[in-house]
Structure formats: structure tokens, C-alpha cells
Amino acid sequence: MTDEPLHPRLLAAGPHVGTGAWRTATVVEVVHPSPRAVILRLRVPDRIDHLPGQHYAVRLTAEDGYVAQRSYSVASAPADPLLELWVERLVDGEVSGFLAEVVEPGDELVIRGPIGGWFVWDGMTPAVAVGGGSGAVPLLAMLRHAQAVGATDRLRLAVAARTLDDLPFPDEFAAAGAVVALSRTDYEGRPAGHLTAAEVAPLLRPDATGFVCGSTPFAEFATQLLVDGGLPAAALRVERFGPSG
Ligand SMILES: Cc1cc2nc3c(=O)[nH]c(=O)nc-3n(C[C@H](O)[C@H](O)[C@H](O)COP(=O)(O)OP(=O)(O)OC[C@H]3O[C@@H](n4cnc5c(N)ncnc54)[C@H](O)[C@@H]3O)c2cc1C
């Protein structure tokens, strides 16, 4: 493994790349990997390079002028020419319902980003990342980036969800050797249950930055696992996906 920068353009951009103005993105592809989610692939004019871990704001405006805005993490690697989002369809979710049920290829979406300068992985630092449910999305951008630049040995991953349908990109995480913990169903010989300290322990290394992402309860649970495993709290970066209501 080399310590030379693997992606000079990205590193030059640093963690504080500008979010730019609101842009109109075109939906190129819509995929429903399960009844509980939708993947949107967007063409964004004059797209600003993102770092894995950053997110975009998506703004919807109704005919009467009512506006709803939500955040969605980038799933795609920086090198991907399209911007990819994975959205969990919440039963009575205002924005996620629209994105999952109404949006079609050719539609336009108003977006702004990339946003976020703290929960980002530079592709250089050793990292252990734990994501729950939709909190696995930014970890996928990290994984895809690591694969693109040959840095997979620097990134260790654990992802958790209730069932496989609730987990973004389960096949990609499993193929990459991530720990996959499903709390309600058995999976590949692993009995149903929450992520455990024993599963997280082999991922830890003393010089790693820890990334935790998910709902507030999951973030608290996973943070505790990493701290109990010996990762200093100061080395942790946590992103919570709370209700936006
Ligand atoms: C930085 C960041 C990144 C994110 N990335 C992703 C991502 O990659 N993928 C993803 O799917 N999500 C992501 N989220 C969450 C996303 O922004 C939205 O919160 C989510 O899609 C729900 O929005 P919604 O409009 O569909 O639901 P909302 O209409 O906002 O409702 C959310 C939930 O709250 C409940 N609720 C709403 N209003 C009330 C009320 N008044 N009383 C009681 N309950 C209420 C609803 O029943 C629903 O279950 C991210 C959030 C953040 C902050």
C-alpha cells in the first residue's frame, strides 16, 4: 500500500468544496431494488466533485408554492459521471414517497450540493465505517471510491438493517467483505440479531477514523460499539438521519 495521494483532484478540493447554487438535474435512471427503496441516477450540469460521505439537498415545489426539502447522501463514487441517490420509501414520507413513486426517467429535480465537510472520507486515512439502514448509503460512496482508487485495504465496513430489503446495496457490501448484520432475518449463516462487539472488533485499528451513520438510536448504538472496541471518541465522525418533519 502506498501513502501517496490516490486521487489528487479530490484531495486538492479538500473537505470544504462549495455547494454551489440550486441546479436542475435530469433523472436518467430509476431502479426499484426492493419495494422499500428507489435508486435515482441523475445527470447534473456543471457538477461539483463530491467527497464520499457528502449529501445533496433535494427541493420539491408544489403548484401552490409549498416547498419541501430533504437531504440525501451520495451513493456514487466521485468518478461516476452520474450522481446516484438511494432513497428509503417511508410509508407516509412526503418527499421519499414522491421520489419513490412518482419520479420517472426524463423528469427534472432541483438539487443543491455537495454538502458537508465533516462526515467525509478522503480515501487516504484508514477508516472503519458502520452504517444502519439508509445510513449505509454514504458508506457505499466510500466503498466505491476505495475500489476506484485501489484503497480497499484502508476501509473496513459494517452495515446493519432489519431485513435485506431495508439495506441499501446489500450485494455490493457483501461482495466487498463488509459485515452485514440483519436484526430480523438470518443471512448467509448469520443468525438474526443486532451488530455485535465481536463482529466490529476485527474491523478496528488504532489509527482509524470511525464513521457512523444512521438513525439517532442506531448512531448511539454503533458509536458505543466503536468506543467500547477502543476507538477514541475524538476519532469518530457521526451523521444522524433524523425525521425531517
Ligand atoms: C445528512 C442526511 C443524509 C440523508 N441521507 C439519506 C439517504 O441517503 N437516503 C434516505 O432514504 N434518507 C436519507 N436521509 C433522510 C431524508 O433526508 C429524509 O428525512 C427521509 O427521506 C424522510 O423524508 P420524507 O419527506 O419522506 O418523510 P417526512 O414526511 O419528513 O416524514 C419522516 C417520518 O417522520 C414521520 N413524521 C413526519 N411528520 C410527523 C409528525 N408531524 N408527527 C409524527 N411523525 C411524523 C413520518 O411518518 C415519517 O415516518 C438523510 C438525512 C440527512 C440529515
Short mmCIF file of C-alpha atoms and ligand atoms in Angstrom, two decimals:
data_model
loop_
_atom_site.label_atom_id
_atom_site.label_comp_id
_atom_site.label_asym_id
_atom_site.label_seq_id
_atom_site.Cartn_x
_atom_site.Cartn_y
_atom_site.Cartn_z
CA MET A 1 0.00 0.00 0.00
CA THR A 2 1.32 3.46 -0.82
CA ASP A 3 0.75 6.64 1.14
CA GLU A 4 0.86 8.77 -1.99
CA PRO A 5 -2.37 10.65 -2.79
CA LEU A 6 -4.58 8.39 -4.84
CA HIS A 7 -6.87 10.98 -6.30
CA PRO A 8 -5.05 14.35 -6.40
CA ARG A 9 -8.03 16.22 -7.85
CA LEU A 10 -10.23 15.21 -4.95
CA LEU A 11 -7.67 15.93 -2.30
CA ALA A 12 -6.97 19.31 -3.83
CA ALA A 13 -10.66 20.08 -3.49
CA GLY A 14 -10.39 19.42 0.25
CA PRO A 15 -13.31 18.74 2.53
CA HIS A 16 -14.91 22.16 2.04
CA VAL A 17 -15.85 22.03 -1.61
CA GLY A 18 -18.60 24.52 -2.40
CA THR A 19 -22.22 23.52 -2.55
CA GLY A 20 -22.96 25.82 -5.45
CA ALA A 21 -26.42 27.05 -6.36
CA TRP A 22 -29.63 25.11 -6.81
CA ARG A 23 -29.36 23.15 -10.04
CA THR A 24 -31.81 21.31 -12.20
CA ALA A 25 -30.74 17.69 -12.53
CA THR A 26 -32.20 15.27 -15.05
CA VAL A 27 -33.28 11.83 -13.88
CA VAL A 28 -31.54 9.34 -16.17
CA GLU A 29 -32.40 6.08 -14.45
CA VAL A 30 -34.89 4.88 -11.82
CA VAL A 31 -34.37 1.47 -10.21
CA HIS A 32 -36.51 -0.17 -7.53
CA PRO A 33 -34.15 -2.63 -5.82
CA SER A 34 -36.92 -3.55 -3.37
CA PRO A 35 -40.44 -2.32 -2.58
CA ARG A 36 -38.86 -0.24 0.20
CA ALA A 37 -36.42 1.80 -1.84
CA VAL A 38 -35.62 3.61 -5.04
CA ILE A 39 -32.29 4.36 -6.68
CA LEU A 40 -32.16 7.55 -8.74
CA ARG A 41 -29.31 8.26 -11.16
CA LEU A 42 -29.10 11.93 -12.08
CA ARG A 43 -27.26 13.95 -14.66
CA VAL A 44 -26.18 17.19 -13.00
CA PRO A 45 -24.99 20.11 -15.14
CA ASP A 46 -21.64 21.54 -14.02
CA ARG A 47 -21.50 19.05 -11.15
CA ILE A 48 -19.06 19.87 -8.36
CA ASP A 49 -16.85 16.95 -7.31
CA HIS A 50 -18.05 15.42 -4.05
CA LEU A 51 -16.16 13.57 -1.38
CA PRO A 52 -17.56 10.22 -0.18
CA GLY A 53 -19.86 10.96 2.74
CA GLN A 54 -21.34 14.20 1.43
CA HIS A 55 -25.01 14.70 0.65
CA TYR A 56 -27.33 16.75 -1.54
CA ALA A 57 -30.49 18.66 -0.74
CA VAL A 58 -33.49 17.83 -2.93
CA ARG A 59 -36.19 20.50 -3.16
CA LEU A 60 -39.75 19.84 -4.31
CA THR A 61 -42.20 22.64 -5.02
CA ALA A 62 -45.95 22.08 -5.28
CA GLU A 63 -48.16 24.01 -7.69
CA ASP A 64 -49.43 26.16 -4.81
CA GLY A 65 -45.85 27.15 -3.91
CA TYR A 66 -45.43 24.76 -0.95
CA VAL A 67 -41.79 23.68 -0.71
CA ALA A 68 -40.33 20.55 0.90
CA GLN A 69 -36.60 19.96 1.11
CA ARG A 70 -34.75 16.84 2.30
CA SER A 71 -31.16 15.61 2.41
CA TYR A 72 -29.90 12.53 0.54
CA SER A 73 -26.40 11.11 0.73
CA VAL A 74 -24.48 10.48 -2.43
CA ALA A 75 -24.15 6.76 -3.18
CA SER A 76 -21.97 7.10 -6.25
CA ALA A 77 -18.20 7.36 -6.32
CA PRO A 78 -16.80 10.77 -7.22
CA ALA A 79 -15.56 9.33 -10.51
CA ASP A 80 -19.08 8.25 -11.59
CA PRO A 81 -20.34 10.61 -14.31
CA LEU A 82 -23.84 10.44 -12.80
CA LEU A 83 -24.96 11.27 -9.28
CA GLU A 84 -26.65 8.34 -7.56
CA LEU A 85 -29.07 8.54 -4.63
CA TRP A 86 -30.74 5.70 -2.69
CA VAL A 87 -33.99 6.67 -1.02
CA GLU A 88 -35.93 4.64 1.52
CA ARG A 89 -39.65 4.91 0.80
CA LEU A 90 -41.26 5.83 4.10
CA VAL A 91 -44.93 4.85 4.26
CA ASP A 92 -46.19 8.39 4.88
CA GLY A 93 -43.00 10.19 3.89
CA GLU A 94 -43.66 13.38 1.99
CA VAL A 95 -40.52 13.59 -0.15
CA SER A 96 -39.38 9.96 -0.17
CA GLY A 97 -42.85 8.87 -1.31
CA PHE A 98 -42.71 11.27 -4.24
CA LEU A 99 -39.20 10.22 -5.22
CA ALA A 100 -40.06 6.53 -4.99
CA GLU A 101 -43.49 6.54 -6.58
CA VAL A 102 -43.74 9.49 -8.94
CA VAL A 103 -40.31 10.28 -10.38
CA GLU A 104 -39.54 8.78 -13.79
CA PRO A 105 -36.60 8.90 -16.20
CA GLY A 106 -36.58 12.24 -18.02
CA ASP A 107 -38.01 14.17 -15.03
CA GLU A 108 -36.11 17.09 -13.58
CA LEU A 109 -35.22 17.54 -9.91
CA VAL A 110 -33.98 20.67 -8.16
CA ILE A 111 -30.93 19.84 -6.07
CA ARG A 112 -28.08 21.57 -4.27
CA GLY A 113 -24.74 20.15 -3.20
CA PRO A 114 -22.46 18.54 -2.42
CA ILE A 115 -22.97 19.47 1.23
CA GLY A 116 -20.97 18.51 4.32
CA GLY A 117 -17.35 18.94 5.30
CA TRP A 118 -17.09 16.73 8.40
CA PHE A 119 -18.53 13.34 7.52
CA VAL A 120 -16.22 12.79 4.57
CA TRP A 121 -13.55 10.22 3.81
CA ASP A 122 -10.51 11.40 1.88
CA GLY A 123 -9.63 7.94 0.56
CA MET A 124 -6.29 8.13 2.37
CA THR A 125 -6.97 7.77 6.08
CA PRO A 126 -7.59 4.27 7.46
CA ALA A 127 -11.29 4.15 8.22
CA VAL A 128 -13.83 1.92 9.91
CA ALA A 129 -17.37 2.78 8.90
CA VAL A 130 -20.63 1.49 10.37
CA GLY A 131 -23.98 2.30 8.79
CA GLY A 132 -27.55 1.40 9.68
CA GLY A 133 -30.37 1.31 7.10
CA SER A 134 -30.18 4.34 4.83
CA GLY A 135 -27.07 5.29 6.81
CA ALA A 136 -25.22 2.76 4.68
CA VAL A 137 -25.59 4.99 1.60
CA PRO A 138 -22.61 7.31 2.25
CA LEU A 139 -20.57 4.21 3.13
CA LEU A 140 -21.28 2.87 -0.33
CA ALA A 141 -19.79 6.03 -1.84
CA MET A 142 -16.73 5.37 0.34
CA LEU A 143 -16.55 1.75 -0.81
CA ARG A 144 -16.98 2.60 -4.48
CA HIS A 145 -14.35 5.31 -4.18
CA ALA A 146 -11.95 2.91 -2.43
CA GLN A 147 -12.48 0.41 -5.24
CA ALA A 148 -11.96 3.09 -7.90
CA VAL A 149 -8.65 4.28 -6.46
CA GLY A 150 -7.34 0.95 -5.14
CA ALA A 151 -7.72 1.80 -1.45
CA THR A 152 -9.97 -1.01 -0.26
CA ASP A 153 -7.40 -2.04 2.37
CA ARG A 154 -7.91 1.35 4.05
CA LEU A 155 -11.67 0.98 4.54
CA ARG A 156 -13.44 -1.53 6.78
CA LEU A 157 -17.20 -1.69 6.77
CA ALA A 158 -20.14 -2.97 8.77
CA VAL A 159 -23.74 -2.39 7.71
CA ALA A 160 -26.93 -3.21 9.54
CA ALA A 161 -30.64 -3.25 8.82
CA ARG A 162 -33.78 -5.10 9.83
CA THR A 163 -34.01 -7.15 6.63
CA LEU A 164 -32.14 -7.31 3.33
CA ASP A 165 -34.83 -5.12 1.72
CA ASP A 166 -34.03 -2.37 4.23
CA LEU A 167 -30.33 -2.39 3.39
CA PRO A 168 -29.02 -0.26 0.53
CA PHE A 169 -26.88 -2.14 -1.98
CA PRO A 170 -26.58 -5.39 0.04
CA ASP A 171 -24.84 -7.25 -2.78
CA GLU A 172 -22.09 -4.67 -3.15
CA PHE A 173 -21.43 -4.58 0.57
CA ALA A 174 -21.41 -8.38 0.85
CA ALA A 175 -19.13 -8.78 -2.17
CA ALA A 176 -16.69 -6.31 -0.62
CA GLY A 177 -16.49 -8.39 2.56
CA ALA A 178 -18.41 -5.95 4.76
CA VAL A 179 -20.01 -7.29 7.91
CA VAL A 180 -23.73 -7.49 7.11
CA ALA A 181 -25.93 -7.69 10.20
CA LEU A 182 -29.68 -8.18 9.80
CA SER A 183 -31.62 -7.89 13.02
CA ARG A 184 -34.80 -9.69 11.92
CA THR A 185 -33.68 -12.33 9.47
CA ASP A 186 -30.88 -14.87 9.22
CA TYR A 187 -28.39 -14.03 6.50
CA GLU A 188 -25.71 -16.21 4.92
CA GLY A 189 -25.40 -18.34 8.05
CA ARG A 190 -25.54 -15.38 10.43
CA PRO A 191 -28.46 -15.65 12.84
CA ALA A 192 -30.80 -12.66 13.08
CA GLY A 193 -29.62 -10.10 15.60
CA HIS A 194 -28.05 -6.74 16.14
CA LEU A 195 -24.47 -5.99 15.19
CA THR A 196 -22.17 -7.22 17.95
CA ALA A 197 -18.90 -6.10 19.52
CA ALA A 198 -17.33 -9.35 18.33
CA GLU A 199 -18.25 -8.52 14.73
CA VAL A 200 -16.89 -4.99 14.97
CA ALA A 201 -13.65 -5.87 16.80
CA PRO A 202 -11.76 -7.23 13.75
CA LEU A 203 -12.52 -4.04 11.83
CA LEU A 204 -10.87 -1.74 14.34
CA ARG A 205 -7.34 -0.41 14.14
CA PRO A 206 -5.87 2.24 16.41
CA ASP A 207 -5.12 4.78 13.69
CA ALA A 208 -8.55 4.57 12.04
CA THR A 209 -11.13 7.30 11.75
CA GLY A 210 -14.55 5.95 12.68
CA PHE A 211 -17.60 6.85 10.60
CA VAL A 212 -21.06 6.10 11.99
CA CYS A 213 -24.24 6.88 10.09
CA GLY A 214 -27.90 6.10 10.63
CA SER A 215 -30.92 6.96 12.75
CA THR A 216 -30.21 8.54 16.13
CA PRO A 217 -30.75 5.26 18.06
CA PHE A 218 -28.53 3.35 15.63
CA ALA A 219 -25.85 6.05 15.73
CA GLU A 220 -25.75 5.89 19.52
CA PHE A 221 -25.57 2.09 19.49
CA ALA A 222 -22.82 1.93 16.86
CA THR A 223 -20.81 4.74 18.44
CA GLN A 224 -20.81 2.81 21.71
CA LEU A 225 -19.63 -0.34 19.93
CA LEU A 226 -16.68 1.51 18.40
CA VAL A 227 -15.74 3.32 21.60
CA ASP A 228 -16.03 0.09 23.62
CA GLY A 229 -13.77 -1.51 21.00
CA GLY A 230 -11.10 1.05 21.78
CA LEU A 231 -11.59 3.72 19.13
CA PRO A 232 -11.03 7.16 20.72
CA ALA A 233 -14.19 9.27 20.71
CA ALA A 234 -12.16 12.07 19.10
CA ALA A 235 -11.58 9.82 16.08
CA LEU A 236 -15.31 9.42 15.46
CA ARG A 237 -17.49 11.22 12.95
CA VAL A 238 -21.21 10.64 13.29
CA GLU A 239 -24.04 11.53 10.90
CA ARG A 240 -27.64 11.16 12.09
CA PHE A 241 -30.63 10.80 9.77
CA GLY A 242 -33.46 12.07 11.96
CA PRO A 243 -37.03 12.75 10.87
CA SER A 244 -37.13 15.96 8.93
CA GLY A 245 -40.76 16.79 9.73
C1 LIG B 1 -27.42 14.32 6.05
C2 LIG B 1 -28.60 13.42 5.76
C3 LIG B 1 -28.49 12.46 4.76
C4 LIG B 1 -29.57 11.62 4.47
N1 LIG B 1 -29.42 10.66 3.51
C5 LIG B 1 -30.46 9.84 3.23
C6 LIG B 1 -30.32 8.83 2.22
O1 LIG B 1 -29.25 8.67 1.60
N2 LIG B 1 -31.40 8.03 1.96
C7 LIG B 1 -32.58 8.18 2.64
O2 LIG B 1 -33.54 7.44 2.37
N3 LIG B 1 -32.73 9.12 3.62
C8 LIG B 1 -31.70 9.97 3.90
N4 LIG B 1 -31.87 10.95 4.84
C9 LIG B 1 -33.22 11.16 5.42
C10 LIG B 1 -34.03 12.07 4.47
O3 LIG B 1 -33.47 13.37 4.47
C11 LIG B 1 -35.50 12.22 4.89
O4 LIG B 1 -35.57 12.56 6.25
C12 LIG B 1 -36.32 10.98 4.62
O5 LIG B 1 -36.32 10.67 3.23
C13 LIG B 1 -37.77 11.20 5.06
O6 LIG B 1 -38.30 12.29 4.35
P1 LIG B 1 -39.84 12.25 3.91
O7 LIG B 1 -40.16 13.63 3.42
O8 LIG B 1 -40.12 11.12 3.02
O9 LIG B 1 -40.55 11.96 5.25
P2 LIG B 1 -41.26 13.03 6.21
O10 LIG B 1 -42.53 13.46 5.58
O11 LIG B 1 -40.28 14.07 6.60
O12 LIG B 1 -41.54 12.08 7.43
C14 LIG B 1 -40.46 11.39 8.06
C15 LIG B 1 -41.01 10.45 9.09
O13 LIG B 1 -41.47 11.21 10.16
C16 LIG B 1 -42.80 10.90 10.34
N5 LIG B 1 -43.45 12.18 10.59
C17 LIG B 1 -43.46 13.24 9.77
N6 LIG B 1 -44.15 14.23 10.32
C18 LIG B 1 -44.58 13.78 11.52
C19 LIG B 1 -45.34 14.34 12.56
N7 LIG B 1 -45.79 15.58 12.50
N8 LIG B 1 -45.56 13.57 13.65
C20 LIG B 1 -45.09 12.32 13.72
N9 LIG B 1 -44.37 11.74 12.75
C21 LIG B 1 -44.12 12.47 11.69
C22 LIG B 1 -43.34 10.26 9.09
O14 LIG B 1 -44.33 9.31 9.40
C23 LIG B 1 -42.14 9.60 8.55
O15 LIG B 1 -42.04 8.28 9.04
C24 LIG B 1 -30.78 11.77 5.17
C25 LIG B 1 -30.88 12.76 6.17
C26 LIG B 1 -29.81 13.55 6.46
C27 LIG B 1 -29.96 14.59 7.54
#
